[in-house]
Amino acid sequence: MTIPTEPSVVEPTPTPEVTSDDRMWVLLSFIFTPIIPVVMMLMEDKKARPFIKYHAVPALILGIAVAVVATLLALIPFVGCITPFLWIIPIVYGIKAYKGVYTDVPVITKFSQDQGWS
């Protein structure tokens, strides 16, 4: 006589949740680019966190793009007055990411994923 056994159920491995530390690092990476994203990519324990890995490269690319556009616009008389407002863009994405949301920066996130960077 055999004892009936329950079918083996493979439980999915839990994905690491987004911690407040992850959210703070991502917020800082959007605001203080390019320094913080580079530091995050060099730290092994931060690279292993999915939330941080997802946002590090887009934050770096966005910060560089905003800096280049702001520099070019600053060279044009009267148009250069709007360059300080360009820095609102990374701050908005940083605040969205701080809420724990996987934030997609248009074009940049897709580009970095297609390249295998994030």
mmCIF file of N, CA and C in Angstrom:
data_model
loop_
_atom_site.group_PDB
_atom_site.id
_atom_site.type_symbol
_atom_site.label_atom_id
_atom_site.label_comp_id
_atom_site.label_asym_id
_atom_site.label_seq_id
_atom_site.Cartn_x
_atom_site.Cartn_y
_atom_site.Cartn_z
ATOM 1 N N MET A 1 0.832 -1.159 0.000
ATOM 2 C CA MET A 1 0.000 0.000 0.000
ATOM 3 C C MET A 1 0.888 1.238 0.000
ATOM 4 N N THR A 2 0.573 2.125 -0.894
ATOM 5 C CA THR A 2 1.370 3.348 -0.980
ATOM 6 C C THR A 2 0.588 4.503 -0.379
ATOM 7 N N ILE A 3 1.315 5.356 0.219
ATOM 8 C CA ILE A 3 0.695 6.535 0.821
ATOM 9 C C ILE A 3 0.648 7.629 -0.245
ATOM 10 N N PRO A 4 -0.554 8.162 -0.464
ATOM 11 C CA PRO A 4 -0.627 9.226 -1.468
ATOM 12 C C PRO A 4 0.132 10.466 -0.982
ATOM 13 N N THR A 5 0.875 10.999 -1.871
ATOM 14 C CA THR A 5 1.627 12.212 -1.536
ATOM 15 C C THR A 5 1.090 13.375 -2.357
ATOM 16 N N GLU A 6 1.257 14.501 -1.803
ATOM 17 C CA GLU A 6 0.822 15.694 -2.522
ATOM 18 C C GLU A 6 1.816 15.969 -3.651
ATOM 19 N N PRO A 7 1.303 16.448 -4.750
ATOM 20 C CA PRO A 7 2.234 16.758 -5.837
ATOM 21 C C PRO A 7 3.211 17.844 -5.399
ATOM 22 N N SER A 8 4.426 17.681 -5.861
ATOM 23 C CA SER A 8 5.433 18.669 -5.465
ATOM 24 C C SER A 8 5.141 19.992 -6.164
ATOM 25 N N VAL A 9 5.116 20.987 -5.372
ATOM 26 C CA VAL A 9 4.835 22.326 -5.877
ATOM 27 C C VAL A 9 6.122 23.127 -5.798
ATOM 28 N N VAL A 10 6.518 23.653 -6.922
ATOM 29 C CA VAL A 10 7.709 24.486 -6.947
ATOM 30 C C VAL A 10 7.279 25.919 -6.673
ATOM 31 N N GLU A 11 7.740 26.411 -5.558
ATOM 32 C CA GLU A 11 7.383 27.776 -5.201
ATOM 33 C C GLU A 11 8.331 28.738 -5.902
ATOM 34 N N PRO A 12 7.777 29.808 -6.441
ATOM 35 C CA PRO A 12 8.655 30.773 -7.113
ATOM 36 C C PRO A 12 9.570 31.447 -6.108
ATOM 37 N N THR A 13 10.768 31.730 -6.553
ATOM 38 C CA THR A 13 11.687 32.420 -5.663
ATOM 39 C C THR A 13 11.219 33.861 -5.510
ATOM 40 N N PRO A 14 11.170 34.334 -4.305
ATOM 41 C CA PRO A 14 10.675 35.697 -4.105
ATOM 42 C C PRO A 14 11.647 36.713 -4.689
ATOM 43 N N THR A 15 11.112 37.680 -5.368
ATOM 44 C CA THR A 15 11.962 38.746 -5.885
ATOM 45 C C THR A 15 12.266 39.699 -4.742
ATOM 46 N N PRO A 16 13.481 40.170 -4.703
ATOM 47 C CA PRO A 16 13.803 41.084 -3.614
ATOM 48 C C PRO A 16 12.968 42.351 -3.728
ATOM 49 N N GLU A 17 12.405 42.730 -2.620
ATOM 50 C CA GLU A 17 11.546 43.910 -2.650
ATOM 51 C C GLU A 17 12.400 45.170 -2.730
ATOM 52 N N VAL A 18 11.768 46.221 -3.113
ATOM 53 C CA VAL A 18 12.447 47.507 -3.225
ATOM 54 C C VAL A 18 12.537 48.109 -1.830
ATOM 55 N N THR A 19 13.744 48.290 -1.360
ATOM 56 C CA THR A 19 13.945 48.836 -0.020
ATOM 57 C C THR A 19 14.045 50.359 -0.084
ATOM 58 N N SER A 20 13.974 50.979 1.064
ATOM 59 C CA SER A 20 14.111 52.438 1.107
ATOM 60 C C SER A 20 15.522 52.852 0.691
ATOM 61 N N ASP A 21 16.498 51.990 0.963
ATOM 62 C CA ASP A 21 17.869 52.258 0.533
ATOM 63 C C ASP A 21 17.961 52.269 -0.994
ATOM 64 N N ASP A 22 17.303 51.307 -1.636
ATOM 65 C CA ASP A 22 17.277 51.266 -3.103
ATOM 66 C C ASP A 22 16.655 52.535 -3.660
ATOM 67 N N ARG A 23 15.540 52.923 -3.085
ATOM 68 C CA ARG A 23 14.839 54.109 -3.575
ATOM 69 C C ARG A 23 15.689 55.370 -3.408
ATOM 70 N N MET A 24 16.391 55.475 -2.283
ATOM 71 C CA MET A 24 17.223 56.654 -2.040
ATOM 72 C C MET A 24 18.396 56.709 -3.015
ATOM 73 N N TRP A 25 19.036 55.563 -3.264
ATOM 74 C CA TRP A 25 20.146 55.538 -4.216
ATOM 75 C C TRP A 25 19.683 55.944 -5.610
ATOM 76 N N VAL A 26 18.512 55.476 -6.018
ATOM 77 C CA VAL A 26 18.009 55.812 -7.352
ATOM 78 C C VAL A 26 17.654 57.297 -7.431
ATOM 79 N N LEU A 27 17.036 57.831 -6.396
ATOM 80 C CA LEU A 27 16.733 59.269 -6.375
ATOM 81 C C LEU A 27 18.017 60.082 -6.502
ATOM 82 N N LEU A 28 19.022 59.721 -5.723
ATOM 83 C CA LEU A 28 20.295 60.438 -5.781
ATOM 84 C C LEU A 28 20.975 60.281 -7.136
ATOM 85 N N SER A 29 20.780 59.122 -7.773
ATOM 86 C CA SER A 29 21.417 58.919 -9.078
ATOM 87 C C SER A 29 20.805 59.810 -10.145
ATOM 88 N N PHE A 30 19.519 60.092 -10.050
ATOM 89 C CA PHE A 30 18.904 60.996 -11.015
ATOM 90 C C PHE A 30 19.308 62.445 -10.743
ATOM 91 N N ILE A 31 19.449 62.812 -9.485
ATOM 92 C CA ILE A 31 19.746 64.205 -9.151
ATOM 93 C C ILE A 31 21.239 64.520 -9.294
ATOM 94 N N PHE A 32 22.094 63.632 -8.822
ATOM 95 C CA PHE A 32 23.539 63.881 -8.832
ATOM 96 C C PHE A 32 24.248 63.036 -9.885
ATOM 97 N N THR A 33 23.744 63.105 -11.096
ATOM 98 C CA THR A 33 24.379 62.373 -12.181
ATOM 99 C C THR A 33 25.561 63.185 -12.686
ATOM 100 N N PRO A 34 26.628 62.662 -13.125
ATOM 101 C CA PRO A 34 26.991 61.282 -13.395
ATOM 102 C C PRO A 34 27.710 60.589 -12.249
ATOM 103 N N ILE A 35 27.941 61.278 -11.144
ATOM 104 C CA ILE A 35 28.755 60.701 -10.075
ATOM 105 C C ILE A 35 28.076 59.509 -9.408
ATOM 106 N N ILE A 36 26.861 59.671 -8.926
ATOM 107 C CA ILE A 36 26.179 58.611 -8.180
ATOM 108 C C ILE A 36 25.890 57.384 -9.051
ATOM 109 N N PRO A 37 25.402 57.531 -10.296
ATOM 110 C CA PRO A 37 25.184 56.319 -11.099
ATOM 111 C C PRO A 37 26.464 55.518 -11.330
ATOM 112 N N VAL A 38 27.584 56.211 -11.529
ATOM 113 C CA VAL A 38 28.851 55.502 -11.728
ATOM 114 C C VAL A 38 29.253 54.785 -10.444
ATOM 115 N N VAL A 39 29.093 55.446 -9.306
ATOM 116 C CA VAL A 39 29.408 54.812 -8.019
ATOM 117 C C VAL A 39 28.527 53.582 -7.807
ATOM 118 N N MET A 40 27.239 53.705 -8.140
ATOM 119 C CA MET A 40 26.324 52.565 -7.972
ATOM 120 C C MET A 40 26.735 51.393 -8.852
ATOM 121 N N MET A 41 27.175 51.680 -10.069
ATOM 122 C CA MET A 41 27.558 50.600 -10.976
ATOM 123 C C MET A 41 28.871 49.947 -10.569
ATOM 124 N N LEU A 42 29.672 50.631 -9.764
ATOM 125 C CA LEU A 42 30.931 50.059 -9.300
ATOM 126 C C LEU A 42 30.774 49.266 -8.004
ATOM 127 N N MET A 43 29.727 49.513 -7.256
ATOM 128 C CA MET A 43 29.503 48.800 -5.996
ATOM 129 C C MET A 43 28.792 47.478 -6.279
ATOM 130 N N GLU A 44 29.432 46.385 -5.908
ATOM 131 C CA GLU A 44 28.888 45.057 -6.219
ATOM 132 C C GLU A 44 27.529 44.810 -5.567
ATOM 133 N N ASP A 45 27.361 45.227 -4.314
ATOM 134 C CA ASP A 45 26.084 44.963 -3.647
ATOM 135 C C ASP A 45 24.953 45.793 -4.241
ATOM 136 N N LYS A 46 25.263 46.961 -4.781
ATOM 137 C CA LYS A 46 24.220 47.786 -5.407
ATOM 138 C C LYS A 46 23.877 47.271 -6.805
ATOM 139 N N LYS A 47 24.886 46.767 -7.516
ATOM 140 C CA LYS A 47 24.644 46.235 -8.858
ATOM 141 C C LYS A 47 23.710 45.037 -8.829
ATOM 142 N N ALA A 48 23.723 44.303 -7.737
ATOM 143 C CA ALA A 48 22.912 43.087 -7.640
ATOM 144 C C ALA A 48 21.438 43.389 -7.384
ATOM 145 N N ARG A 49 21.128 44.587 -6.970
ATOM 146 C CA ARG A 49 19.739 44.954 -6.686
ATOM 147 C C ARG A 49 19.026 45.288 -7.992
ATOM 148 N N PRO A 50 17.934 44.590 -8.328
ATOM 149 C CA PRO A 50 17.255 44.810 -9.613
ATOM 150 C C PRO A 50 16.745 46.235 -9.809
ATOM 151 N N PHE A 51 16.222 46.845 -8.761
ATOM 152 C CA PHE A 51 15.670 48.201 -8.879
ATOM 153 C C PHE A 51 16.771 49.207 -9.199
ATOM 154 N N ILE A 52 17.898 49.061 -8.538
ATOM 155 C CA ILE A 52 19.023 49.963 -8.775
ATOM 156 C C ILE A 52 19.614 49.721 -10.156
ATOM 157 N N LYS A 53 19.767 48.454 -10.523
ATOM 158 C CA LYS A 53 20.337 48.117 -11.830
ATOM 159 C C LYS A 53 19.460 48.652 -12.959
ATOM 160 N N TYR A 54 18.148 48.600 -12.772
ATOM 161 C CA TYR A 54 17.208 49.060 -13.792
ATOM 162 C C TYR A 54 17.331 50.561 -14.033
ATOM 163 N N HIS A 55 17.630 51.335 -12.984
ATOM 164 C CA HIS A 55 17.617 52.792 -13.097
ATOM 165 C C HIS A 55 18.993 53.436 -13.270
ATOM 166 N N ALA A 56 20.078 52.738 -12.980
ATOM 167 C CA ALA A 56 21.400 53.370 -12.971
ATOM 168 C C ALA A 56 21.801 53.936 -14.330
ATOM 169 N N VAL A 57 21.747 53.125 -15.367
ATOM 170 C CA VAL A 57 22.189 53.578 -16.692
ATOM 171 C C VAL A 57 21.248 54.636 -17.275
ATOM 172 N N PRO A 58 19.916 54.450 -17.210
ATOM 173 C CA PRO A 58 19.057 55.533 -17.707
ATOM 174 C C PRO A 58 19.275 56.863 -16.976
ATOM 175 N N ALA A 59 19.547 56.809 -15.673
ATOM 176 C CA ALA A 59 19.815 58.050 -14.932
ATOM 177 C C ALA A 59 21.094 58.707 -15.434
ATOM 178 N N LEU A 60 22.100 57.898 -15.701
ATOM 179 C CA LEU A 60 23.365 58.422 -16.214
ATOM 180 C C LEU A 60 23.183 59.041 -17.600
ATOM 181 N N ILE A 61 22.509 58.328 -18.493
ATOM 182 C CA ILE A 61 22.295 58.838 -19.855
ATOM 183 C C ILE A 61 21.434 60.101 -19.833
ATOM 184 N N LEU A 62 20.380 60.102 -19.024
ATOM 185 C CA LEU A 62 19.507 61.281 -18.943
ATOM 186 C C LEU A 62 20.277 62.491 -18.427
ATOM 187 N N GLY A 63 21.082 62.300 -17.413
ATOM 188 C CA GLY A 63 21.860 63.410 -16.866
ATOM 189 C C GLY A 63 22.842 63.979 -17.872
ATOM 190 N N ILE A 64 23.503 63.102 -18.620
ATOM 191 C CA ILE A 64 24.444 63.570 -19.638
ATOM 192 C C ILE A 64 23.697 64.292 -20.755
ATOM 193 N N ALA A 65 22.550 63.745 -21.170
ATOM 194 C CA ALA A 65 21.761 64.385 -22.234
ATOM 195 C C ALA A 65 21.276 65.766 -21.804
ATOM 196 N N VAL A 66 20.802 65.888 -20.574
ATOM 197 C CA VAL A 66 20.337 67.193 -20.079
ATOM 198 C C VAL A 66 21.504 68.177 -20.008
ATOM 199 N N ALA A 67 22.670 67.716 -19.594
ATOM 200 C CA ALA A 67 23.836 68.600 -19.517
ATOM 201 C C ALA A 67 24.249 69.093 -20.900
ATOM 202 N N VAL A 68 24.239 68.200 -21.883
ATOM 203 C CA VAL A 68 24.613 68.589 -23.249
ATOM 204 C C VAL A 68 23.606 69.588 -23.818
ATOM 205 N N VAL A 69 22.314 69.290 -23.669
ATOM 206 C CA VAL A 69 21.280 70.190 -24.194
ATOM 207 C C VAL A 69 21.332 71.538 -23.477
ATOM 208 N N ALA A 70 21.536 71.527 -22.173
ATOM 209 C CA ALA A 70 21.611 72.783 -21.417
ATOM 210 C C ALA A 70 22.808 73.612 -21.862
ATOM 211 N N THR A 71 23.926 72.956 -22.129
ATOM 212 C CA THR A 71 25.110 73.674 -22.597
ATOM 213 C C THR A 71 24.873 74.298 -23.966
ATOM 214 N N LEU A 72 24.261 73.539 -24.863
ATOM 215 C CA LEU A 72 23.985 74.064 -26.203
ATOM 216 C C LEU A 72 22.975 75.209 -26.160
ATOM 217 N N LEU A 73 21.948 75.070 -25.337
ATOM 218 C CA LEU A 73 20.951 76.139 -25.240
ATOM 219 C C LEU A 73 21.512 77.387 -24.564
ATOM 220 N N ALA A 74 22.477 77.206 -23.674
ATOM 221 C CA ALA A 74 23.067 78.349 -22.982
ATOM 222 C C ALA A 74 23.851 79.239 -23.940
ATOM 223 N N LEU A 75 24.270 78.680 -25.057
ATOM 224 C CA LEU A 75 25.024 79.459 -26.039
ATOM 225 C C LEU A 75 24.135 80.371 -26.880
ATOM 226 N N ILE A 76 22.834 80.104 -26.888
ATOM 227 C CA ILE A 76 21.893 80.891 -27.680
ATOM 228 C C ILE A 76 21.332 82.003 -26.790
ATOM 229 N N PRO A 77 21.477 83.263 -27.237
ATOM 230 C CA PRO A 77 20.966 84.364 -26.409
ATOM 231 C C PRO A 77 19.460 84.245 -26.157
ATOM 232 N N PHE A 78 19.046 84.577 -24.987
ATOM 233 C CA PHE A 78 17.660 84.581 -24.504
ATOM 234 C C PHE A 78 17.082 83.172 -24.344
ATOM 235 N N VAL A 79 17.487 82.229 -25.147
ATOM 236 C CA VAL A 79 17.001 80.852 -24.995
ATOM 237 C C VAL A 79 17.712 80.190 -23.817
ATOM 238 N N GLY A 80 18.921 80.649 -23.551
ATOM 239 C CA GLY A 80 19.689 80.093 -22.448
ATOM 240 C C GLY A 80 19.052 80.300 -21.087
ATOM 241 N N CYS A 81 18.065 81.177 -21.019
ATOM 242 C CA CYS A 81 17.374 81.438 -19.747
ATOM 243 C C CYS A 81 16.559 80.237 -19.276
ATOM 244 N N ILE A 82 16.193 79.350 -20.190
ATOM 245 C CA ILE A 82 15.371 78.201 -19.792
ATOM 246 C C ILE A 82 16.210 76.999 -19.360
ATOM 247 N N THR A 83 17.529 77.093 -19.505
ATOM 248 C CA THR A 83 18.358 75.930 -19.172
ATOM 249 C C THR A 83 18.238 75.472 -17.720
ATOM 250 N N PRO A 84 18.089 76.355 -16.735
ATOM 251 C CA PRO A 84 17.922 75.836 -15.372
ATOM 252 C C PRO A 84 16.671 74.965 -15.210
ATOM 253 N N PHE A 85 15.660 75.221 -16.018
ATOM 254 C CA PHE A 85 14.431 74.437 -15.916
ATOM 255 C C PHE A 85 14.587 73.027 -16.482
ATOM 256 N N LEU A 86 15.624 72.795 -17.289
ATOM 257 C CA LEU A 86 15.859 71.447 -17.816
ATOM 258 C C LEU A 86 16.208 70.463 -16.701
ATOM 259 N N TRP A 87 16.770 70.975 -15.616
ATOM 260 C CA TRP A 87 17.159 70.087 -14.519
ATOM 261 C C TRP A 87 15.953 69.583 -13.735
ATOM 262 N N ILE A 88 14.779 70.094 -14.060
ATOM 263 C CA ILE A 88 13.560 69.581 -13.429
ATOM 264 C C ILE A 88 13.262 68.167 -13.931
ATOM 265 N N ILE A 89 13.639 67.878 -15.173
ATOM 266 C CA ILE A 89 13.339 66.568 -15.773
ATOM 267 C C ILE A 89 13.936 65.421 -14.959
ATOM 268 N N PRO A 90 15.261 65.423 -14.661
ATOM 269 C CA PRO A 90 15.786 64.313 -13.854
ATOM 270 C C PRO A 90 15.199 64.266 -12.443
ATOM 271 N N ILE A 91 14.862 65.427 -11.897
ATOM 272 C CA ILE A 91 14.277 65.450 -10.556
ATOM 273 C C ILE A 91 12.913 64.770 -10.559
ATOM 274 N N VAL A 92 12.118 65.013 -11.601
ATOM 275 C CA VAL A 92 10.793 64.379 -11.699
ATOM 276 C C VAL A 92 10.931 62.860 -11.784
ATOM 277 N N TYR A 93 11.852 62.377 -12.621
ATOM 278 C CA TYR A 93 12.047 60.928 -12.728
ATOM 279 C C TYR A 93 12.608 60.345 -11.431
ATOM 280 N N GLY A 94 13.454 61.101 -10.748
ATOM 281 C CA GLY A 94 13.978 60.639 -9.467
ATOM 282 C C GLY A 94 12.888 60.503 -8.418
ATOM 283 N N ILE A 95 11.960 61.446 -8.396
ATOM 284 C CA ILE A 95 10.851 61.382 -7.436
ATOM 285 C C ILE A 95 9.936 60.202 -7.752
ATOM 286 N N LYS A 96 9.684 59.967 -9.047
ATOM 287 C CA LYS A 96 8.869 58.803 -9.424
ATOM 288 C C LYS A 96 9.535 57.513 -8.970
ATOM 289 N N ALA A 97 10.839 57.417 -9.179
ATOM 290 C CA ALA A 97 11.560 56.212 -8.774
ATOM 291 C C ALA A 97 11.602 56.087 -7.257
ATOM 292 N N TYR A 98 11.658 57.209 -6.547
ATOM 293 C CA TYR A 98 11.677 57.164 -5.087
ATOM 294 C C TYR A 98 10.385 56.584 -4.523
ATOM 295 N N LYS A 99 9.316 56.685 -5.278
ATOM 296 C CA LYS A 99 8.047 56.096 -4.846
ATOM 297 C C LYS A 99 8.037 54.581 -5.018
ATOM 298 N N GLY A 100 9.125 54.020 -5.559
ATOM 299 C CA GLY A 100 9.222 52.575 -5.728
ATOM 300 C C GLY A 100 8.719 52.082 -7.065
ATOM 301 N N VAL A 101 8.489 52.991 -7.994
ATOM 302 C CA VAL A 101 7.961 52.642 -9.311
ATOM 303 C C VAL A 101 9.129 52.457 -10.277
ATOM 304 N N TYR A 102 9.073 51.382 -11.066
ATOM 305 C CA TYR A 102 10.063 51.205 -12.120
ATOM 306 C C TYR A 102 9.758 52.241 -13.194
ATOM 307 N N THR A 103 10.559 53.285 -13.241
ATOM 308 C CA THR A 103 10.305 54.436 -14.093
ATOM 309 C C THR A 103 10.984 54.259 -15.441
ATOM 310 N N ASP A 104 10.208 54.400 -16.505
ATOM 311 C CA ASP A 104 10.759 54.341 -17.854
ATOM 312 C C ASP A 104 10.972 55.754 -18.368
ATOM 313 N N VAL A 105 12.220 56.079 -18.661
ATOM 314 C CA VAL A 105 12.529 57.352 -19.298
ATOM 315 C C VAL A 105 12.360 57.112 -20.795
ATOM 316 N N PRO A 106 11.490 57.870 -21.466
ATOM 317 C CA PRO A 106 11.236 57.608 -22.886
ATOM 318 C C PRO A 106 12.533 57.559 -23.696
ATOM 319 N N VAL A 107 12.623 56.608 -24.559
ATOM 320 C CA VAL A 107 13.735 56.345 -25.474
ATOM 321 C C VAL A 107 14.976 55.842 -24.728
ATOM 322 N N ILE A 108 15.346 56.462 -23.632
ATOM 323 C CA ILE A 108 16.596 56.140 -22.945
ATOM 324 C C ILE A 108 16.545 54.761 -22.299
ATOM 325 N N THR A 109 15.470 54.434 -21.598
ATOM 326 C CA THR A 109 15.371 53.128 -20.943
ATOM 327 C C THR A 109 15.379 52.009 -21.973
ATOM 328 N N LYS A 110 14.617 52.158 -23.031
ATOM 329 C CA LYS A 110 14.573 51.138 -24.089
ATOM 330 C C LYS A 110 15.946 50.984 -24.733
ATOM 331 N N PHE A 111 16.621 52.101 -25.002
ATOM 332 C CA PHE A 111 17.953 52.062 -25.605
ATOM 333 C C PHE A 111 18.938 51.319 -24.711
ATOM 334 N N SER A 112 18.931 51.620 -23.413
ATOM 335 C CA SER A 112 19.878 50.968 -22.504
ATOM 336 C C SER A 112 19.579 49.482 -22.352
ATOM 337 N N GLN A 113 18.308 49.100 -22.405
ATOM 338 C CA GLN A 113 17.958 47.681 -22.332
ATOM 339 C C GLN A 113 18.332 46.960 -23.619
ATOM 340 N N ASP A 114 18.144 47.608 -24.770
ATOM 341 C CA ASP A 114 18.533 46.997 -26.043
ATOM 342 C C ASP A 114 20.040 46.777 -26.120
ATOM 343 N N GLN A 115 20.801 47.659 -25.489
ATOM 344 C CA GLN A 115 22.253 47.521 -25.480
ATOM 345 C C GLN A 115 22.728 46.516 -24.430
ATOM 346 N N GLY A 116 21.821 46.087 -23.550
ATOM 347 C CA GLY A 116 22.188 45.147 -22.491
ATOM 348 C C GLY A 116 22.854 45.815 -21.306
ATOM 349 N N TRP A 117 22.684 47.115 -21.182
ATOM 350 C CA TRP A 117 23.316 47.846 -20.091
ATOM 351 C C TRP A 117 22.512 47.805 -18.810
ATOM 352 N N SER A 118 21.198 47.620 -18.910
ATOM 353 C CA SER A 118 20.388 47.577 -17.679
ATOM 354 C C SER A 118 19.313 46.536 -17.800
#
